[in-house]
CSV table of C-alpha atoms in Angstrom, one decimal:
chain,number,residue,atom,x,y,z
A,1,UNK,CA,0.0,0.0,0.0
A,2,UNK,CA,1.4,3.4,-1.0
A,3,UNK,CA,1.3,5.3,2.4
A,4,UNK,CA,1.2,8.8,0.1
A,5,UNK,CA,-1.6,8.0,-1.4
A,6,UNK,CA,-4.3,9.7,1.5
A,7,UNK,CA,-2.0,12.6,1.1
A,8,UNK,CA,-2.2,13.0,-2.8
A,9,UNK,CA,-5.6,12.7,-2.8
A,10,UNK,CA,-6.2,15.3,-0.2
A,11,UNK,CA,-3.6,17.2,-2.3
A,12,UNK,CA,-5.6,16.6,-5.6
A,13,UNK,CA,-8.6,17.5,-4.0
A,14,UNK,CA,-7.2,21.0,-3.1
A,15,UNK,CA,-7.2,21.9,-6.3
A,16,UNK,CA,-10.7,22.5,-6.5
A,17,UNK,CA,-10.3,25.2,-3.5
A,18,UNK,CA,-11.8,28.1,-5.6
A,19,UNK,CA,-13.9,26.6,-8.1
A,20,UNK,CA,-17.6,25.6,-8.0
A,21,UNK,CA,-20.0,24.5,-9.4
A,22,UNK,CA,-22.7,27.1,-10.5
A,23,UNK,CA,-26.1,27.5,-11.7
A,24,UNK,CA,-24.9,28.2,-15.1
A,25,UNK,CA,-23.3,25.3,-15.1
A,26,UNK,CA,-25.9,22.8,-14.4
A,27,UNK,CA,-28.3,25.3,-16.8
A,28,UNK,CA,-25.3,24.5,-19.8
A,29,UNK,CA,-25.7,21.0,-18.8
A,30,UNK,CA,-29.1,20.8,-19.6
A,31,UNK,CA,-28.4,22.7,-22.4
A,32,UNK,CA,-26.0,20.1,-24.0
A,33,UNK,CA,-28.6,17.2,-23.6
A,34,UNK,CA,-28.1,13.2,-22.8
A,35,UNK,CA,-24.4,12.5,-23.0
A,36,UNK,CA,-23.5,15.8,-21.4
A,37,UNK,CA,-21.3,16.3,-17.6
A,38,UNK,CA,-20.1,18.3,-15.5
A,39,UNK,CA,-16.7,17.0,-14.6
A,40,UNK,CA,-13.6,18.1,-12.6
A,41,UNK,CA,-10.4,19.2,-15.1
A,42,UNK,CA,-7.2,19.2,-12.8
A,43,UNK,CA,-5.6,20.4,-16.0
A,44,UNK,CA,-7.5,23.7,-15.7
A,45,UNK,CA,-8.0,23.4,-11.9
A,46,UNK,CA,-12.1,23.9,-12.2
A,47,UNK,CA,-15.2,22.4,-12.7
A,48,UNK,CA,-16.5,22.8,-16.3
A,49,UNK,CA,-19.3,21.4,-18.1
A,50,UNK,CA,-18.5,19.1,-21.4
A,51,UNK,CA,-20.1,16.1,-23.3
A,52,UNK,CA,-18.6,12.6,-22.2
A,53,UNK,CA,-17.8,12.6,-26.3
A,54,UNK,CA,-14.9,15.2,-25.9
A,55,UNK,CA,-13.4,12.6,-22.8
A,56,UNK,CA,-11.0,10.3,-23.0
A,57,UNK,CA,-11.9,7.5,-20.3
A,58,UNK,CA,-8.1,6.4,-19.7
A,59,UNK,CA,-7.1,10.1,-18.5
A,60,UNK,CA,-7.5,10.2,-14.5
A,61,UNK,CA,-7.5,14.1,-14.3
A,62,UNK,CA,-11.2,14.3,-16.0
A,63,UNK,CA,-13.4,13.0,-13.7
A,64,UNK,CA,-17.4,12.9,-14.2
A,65,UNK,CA,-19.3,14.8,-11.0
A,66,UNK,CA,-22.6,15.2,-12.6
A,67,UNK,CA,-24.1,14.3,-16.0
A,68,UNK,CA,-27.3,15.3,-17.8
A,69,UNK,CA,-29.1,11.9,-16.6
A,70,UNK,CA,-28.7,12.7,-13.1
A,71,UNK,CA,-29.8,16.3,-13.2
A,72,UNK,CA,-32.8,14.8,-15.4
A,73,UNK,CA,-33.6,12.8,-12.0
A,74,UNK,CA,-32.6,15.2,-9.7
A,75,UNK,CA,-34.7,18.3,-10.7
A,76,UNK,CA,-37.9,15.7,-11.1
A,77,UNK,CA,-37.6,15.3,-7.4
A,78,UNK,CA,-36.3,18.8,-6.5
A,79,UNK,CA,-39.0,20.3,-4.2
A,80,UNK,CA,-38.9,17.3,-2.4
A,81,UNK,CA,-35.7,16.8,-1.9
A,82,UNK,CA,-33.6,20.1,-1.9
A,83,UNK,CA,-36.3,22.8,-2.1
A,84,UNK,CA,-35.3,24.7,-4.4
A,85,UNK,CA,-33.0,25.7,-7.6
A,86,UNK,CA,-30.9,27.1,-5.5
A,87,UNK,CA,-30.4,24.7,-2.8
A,88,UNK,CA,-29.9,22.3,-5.8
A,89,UNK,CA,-27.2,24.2,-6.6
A,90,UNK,CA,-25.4,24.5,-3.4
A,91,UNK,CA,-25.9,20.9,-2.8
A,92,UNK,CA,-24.8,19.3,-5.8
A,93,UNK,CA,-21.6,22.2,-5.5
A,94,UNK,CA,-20.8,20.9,-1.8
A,95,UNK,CA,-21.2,17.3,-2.7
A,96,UNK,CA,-18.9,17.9,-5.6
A,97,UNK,CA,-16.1,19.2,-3.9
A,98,UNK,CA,-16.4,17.1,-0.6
A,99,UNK,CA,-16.6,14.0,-2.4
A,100,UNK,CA,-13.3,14.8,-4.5
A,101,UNK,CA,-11.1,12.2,-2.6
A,102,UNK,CA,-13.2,9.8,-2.8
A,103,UNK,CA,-14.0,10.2,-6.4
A,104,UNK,CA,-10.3,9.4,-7.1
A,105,UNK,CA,-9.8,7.0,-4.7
A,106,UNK,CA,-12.6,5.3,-6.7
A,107,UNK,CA,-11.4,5.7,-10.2
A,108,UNK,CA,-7.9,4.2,-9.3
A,109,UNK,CA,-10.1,1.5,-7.9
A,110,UNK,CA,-11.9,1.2,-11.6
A,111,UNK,CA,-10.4,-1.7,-13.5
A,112,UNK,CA,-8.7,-1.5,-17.2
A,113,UNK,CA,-11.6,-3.3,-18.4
A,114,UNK,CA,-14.2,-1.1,-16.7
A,115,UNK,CA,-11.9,1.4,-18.5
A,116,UNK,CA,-12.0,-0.2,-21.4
A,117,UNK,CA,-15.6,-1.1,-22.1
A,118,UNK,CA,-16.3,3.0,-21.7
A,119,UNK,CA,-14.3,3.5,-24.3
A,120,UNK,CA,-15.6,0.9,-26.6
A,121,UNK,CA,-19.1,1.9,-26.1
A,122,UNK,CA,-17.9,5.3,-26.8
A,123,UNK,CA,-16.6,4.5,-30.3
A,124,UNK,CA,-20.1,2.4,-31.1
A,125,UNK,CA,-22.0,5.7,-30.5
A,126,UNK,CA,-23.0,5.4,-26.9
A,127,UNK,CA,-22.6,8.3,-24.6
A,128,UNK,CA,-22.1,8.0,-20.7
A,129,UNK,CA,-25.0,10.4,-19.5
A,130,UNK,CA,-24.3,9.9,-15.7
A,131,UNK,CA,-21.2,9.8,-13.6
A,132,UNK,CA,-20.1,6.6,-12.4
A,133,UNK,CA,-21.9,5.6,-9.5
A,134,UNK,CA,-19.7,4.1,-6.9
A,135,UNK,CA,-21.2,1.7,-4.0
A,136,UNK,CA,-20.3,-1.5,-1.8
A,137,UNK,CA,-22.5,-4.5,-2.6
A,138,UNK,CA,-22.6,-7.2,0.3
A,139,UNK,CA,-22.6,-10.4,-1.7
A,140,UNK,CA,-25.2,-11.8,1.0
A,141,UNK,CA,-27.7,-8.8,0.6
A,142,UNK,CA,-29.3,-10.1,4.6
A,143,UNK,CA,-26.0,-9.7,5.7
A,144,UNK,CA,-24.9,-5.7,5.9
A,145,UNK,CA,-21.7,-6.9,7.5
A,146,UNK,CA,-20.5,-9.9,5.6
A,147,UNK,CA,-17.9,-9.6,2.6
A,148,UNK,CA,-18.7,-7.4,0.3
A,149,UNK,CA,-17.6,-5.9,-3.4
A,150,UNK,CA,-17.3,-2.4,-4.5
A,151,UNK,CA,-19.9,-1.6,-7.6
A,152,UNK,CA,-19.9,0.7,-10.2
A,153,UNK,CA,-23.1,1.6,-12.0
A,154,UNK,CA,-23.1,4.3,-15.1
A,155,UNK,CA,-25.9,4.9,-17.8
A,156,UNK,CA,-25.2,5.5,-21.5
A,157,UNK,CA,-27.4,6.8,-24.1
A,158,UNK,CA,-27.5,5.5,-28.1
A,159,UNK,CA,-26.3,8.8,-29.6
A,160,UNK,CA,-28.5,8.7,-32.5
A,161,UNK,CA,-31.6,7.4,-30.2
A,162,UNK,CA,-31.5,9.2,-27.1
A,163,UNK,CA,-34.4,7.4,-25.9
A,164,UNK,CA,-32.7,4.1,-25.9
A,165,UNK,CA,-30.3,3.9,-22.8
A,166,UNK,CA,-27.7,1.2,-21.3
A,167,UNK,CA,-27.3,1.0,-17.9
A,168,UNK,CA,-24.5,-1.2,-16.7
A,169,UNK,CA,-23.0,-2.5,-13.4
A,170,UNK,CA,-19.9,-4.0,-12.8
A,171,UNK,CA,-17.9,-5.4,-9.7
A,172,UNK,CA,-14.9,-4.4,-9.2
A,173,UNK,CA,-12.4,-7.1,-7.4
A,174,UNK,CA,-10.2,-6.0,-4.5
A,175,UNK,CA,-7.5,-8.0,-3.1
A,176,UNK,CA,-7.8,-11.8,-3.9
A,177,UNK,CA,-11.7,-11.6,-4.9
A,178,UNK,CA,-11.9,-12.9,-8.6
A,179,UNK,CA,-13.7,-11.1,-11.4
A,180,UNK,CA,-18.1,-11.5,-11.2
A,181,UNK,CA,-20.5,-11.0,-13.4
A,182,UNK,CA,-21.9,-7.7,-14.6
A,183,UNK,CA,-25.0,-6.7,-15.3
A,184,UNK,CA,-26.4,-4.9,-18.3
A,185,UNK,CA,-29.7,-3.2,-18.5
A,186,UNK,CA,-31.6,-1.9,-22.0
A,187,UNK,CA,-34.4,0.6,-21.3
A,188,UNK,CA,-36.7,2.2,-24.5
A,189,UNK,CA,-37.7,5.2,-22.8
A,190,UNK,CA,-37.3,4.4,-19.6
A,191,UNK,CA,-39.5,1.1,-20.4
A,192,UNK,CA,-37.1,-2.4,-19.4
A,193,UNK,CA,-36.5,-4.3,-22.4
A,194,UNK,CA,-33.9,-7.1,-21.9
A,195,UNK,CA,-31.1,-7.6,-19.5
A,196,UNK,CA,-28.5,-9.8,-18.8
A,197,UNK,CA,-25.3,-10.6,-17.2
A,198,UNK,CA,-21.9,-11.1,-18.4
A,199,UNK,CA,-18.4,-11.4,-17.6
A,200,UNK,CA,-15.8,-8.6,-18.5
A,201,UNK,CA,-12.9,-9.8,-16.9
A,202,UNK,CA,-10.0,-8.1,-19.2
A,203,UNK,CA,-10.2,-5.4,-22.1
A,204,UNK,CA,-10.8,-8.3,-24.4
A,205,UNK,CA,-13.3,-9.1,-22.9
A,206,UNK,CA,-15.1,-5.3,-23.0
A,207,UNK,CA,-13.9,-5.4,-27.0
A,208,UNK,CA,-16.4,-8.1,-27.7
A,209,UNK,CA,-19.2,-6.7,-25.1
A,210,UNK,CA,-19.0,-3.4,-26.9
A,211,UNK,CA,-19.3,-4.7,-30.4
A,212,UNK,CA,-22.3,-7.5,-29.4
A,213,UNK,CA,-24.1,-4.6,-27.6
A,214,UNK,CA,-24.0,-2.2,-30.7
A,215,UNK,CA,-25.1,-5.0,-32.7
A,216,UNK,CA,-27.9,-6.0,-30.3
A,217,UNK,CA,-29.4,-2.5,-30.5
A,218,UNK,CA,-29.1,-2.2,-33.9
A,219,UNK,CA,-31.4,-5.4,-34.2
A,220,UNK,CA,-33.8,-3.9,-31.9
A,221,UNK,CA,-34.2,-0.3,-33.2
A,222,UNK,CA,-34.2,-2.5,-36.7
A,223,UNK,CA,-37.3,-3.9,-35.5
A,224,UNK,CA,-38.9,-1.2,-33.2
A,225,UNK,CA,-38.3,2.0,-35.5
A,226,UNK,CA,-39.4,0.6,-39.1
C-alpha cells in the first residue's frame, strides 16, 4: 500500500479550493442534452461542463461529477428533496467538492476493463450520460456486514436514439476476490427491455461486449423503428 496515497488525494482534492459548481453550469448541462457532464479538469484546476464525447476514459484528471441523466432525476424530485434551484445548486456544489477524494480513490479502484468497455461503447456511439456511480455490494444482501464488493453503475445513451439507454453495473475485485459478473440493462424510454449478465474480466473481454451490444441495439431499433 502506498502510504502517500491519502496525502495525494487530499492534495488533488485541493485543487478544486476556488472553483464551483454554479447554476450556469448545471443550466449548460441541460443545455447540452443526454451524454453531457459536469466534470472536474485538474488540467484547468475547475469544474466545467462538457459532453462525455470530448473525454477520454483512460485520463484520471477528467473526472465525471454530474451528467445530464442525473440532473434529469434530480430536478424531477427537486421540491422534495432540496427545495429549491438554488439549494440544488449548493448541494450538488458541496457534494462535488467534498466528495473529491473519494472520487479518485474510486477511479484508481476502476479496472482496465471497466476502462476499457467505456471506451468501446464510446466508439459504437454510446454516450455516458451519468457519472459513475460508486457503492459497496454485500454479496449476502441479509448480511450488511458480511464480505462485500465495490460496484460501479453508469448509464449510457444510443447517440442517435436518445431514448434508448444502457445501464450497466460492474464489480470491481479488490484483493484476492476474482472477477463477477456484470450486469447490463436496455431501457426504450425508460421502459425495461432485456437484460443480462456477463463477464468482462479483461479489455478483451469489454472489445467483444462493446461490439455484441452495438449489434444488439441495432437489431432492436431495426425492429422497433421501421
Amino acid at each position: 500500500m502506498n502510504v502517500y496515497a491519502p496525502r495525494l488525494r487530499e492534495a488533488m482534492a485541493d485543487y478544486f479550493d476556488h472553483s464551483e459548481v454554479t447554476s450556469r453550469m448545471l443550466r449548460t448541462l441541460g443545455n447540452i442534452g443526454p451524454g453531457g457532464m459536469i466534470i472536474a479538469d485538474f488540467y484547468q484546476q475547475r469544474f466545467r461542463a462538457t459532453h462525455t464525447r470530448a473525454l477520454d476514459h483512460s485520463d484520471h484528471f477528467h473526472l465525471p461529477v454530474l451528467g445530464h441523466g442525473d440532473l434529469v432525476r434530480e430536478v424531477n424530485f427537486l421540491e422534495e428533496e432540496y427545495g429549491t434551484w438554488a439549494d440544488y445548486v449548493a448541494a450538488v456544489d458541496c457534494t462535488a467538492y467534498e466528495c473529491m477524494a473519494e472520487r479518485i480513490e474510486d477511479r484508481n479502484a476502476t479496472s482496465n476493463a471497466v476502462i476499457r468497455m467505456r471506451q468501446r461503447l464510446q466508439e459504437f456511439g454510446f454516450d455516458m450520460t451519468t457519472a459513475p456511480s460508486y457503492h459497496r455490494r454485500y454479496l449476502n444482501p441479509l448480511d450488511g456486514r458480511g464480505p462485500s464488493v465495490l460496484q460501479v453503475r453508469e448509464t449510457y445513451v444510443d447517440r442517435a436514439h436518445p431514448e434508448l439507454t444502457l445501464t450497466l453495473k460492474h464489480p470491481l475485485p479488490e484483493g484476492d476476490q476474482r472477477p463477477g459478473l456484470s450486469l447490463i440493462k436496455i431501457a426504450d424510454q425508460g421502459r425495461h427491455v432485456r437484460g443480462w449478465p456477463v463477464r468482462v474480466p479483461y479489455p478483451v473481454s469489454a472489445n467483444v461486449q462493446g461490439y455484441r451490444l452495438r449489434k444488439w441495439a441495432d437489431a432492436y431499433l431495426a425492429r422497433t423503428r421501421a
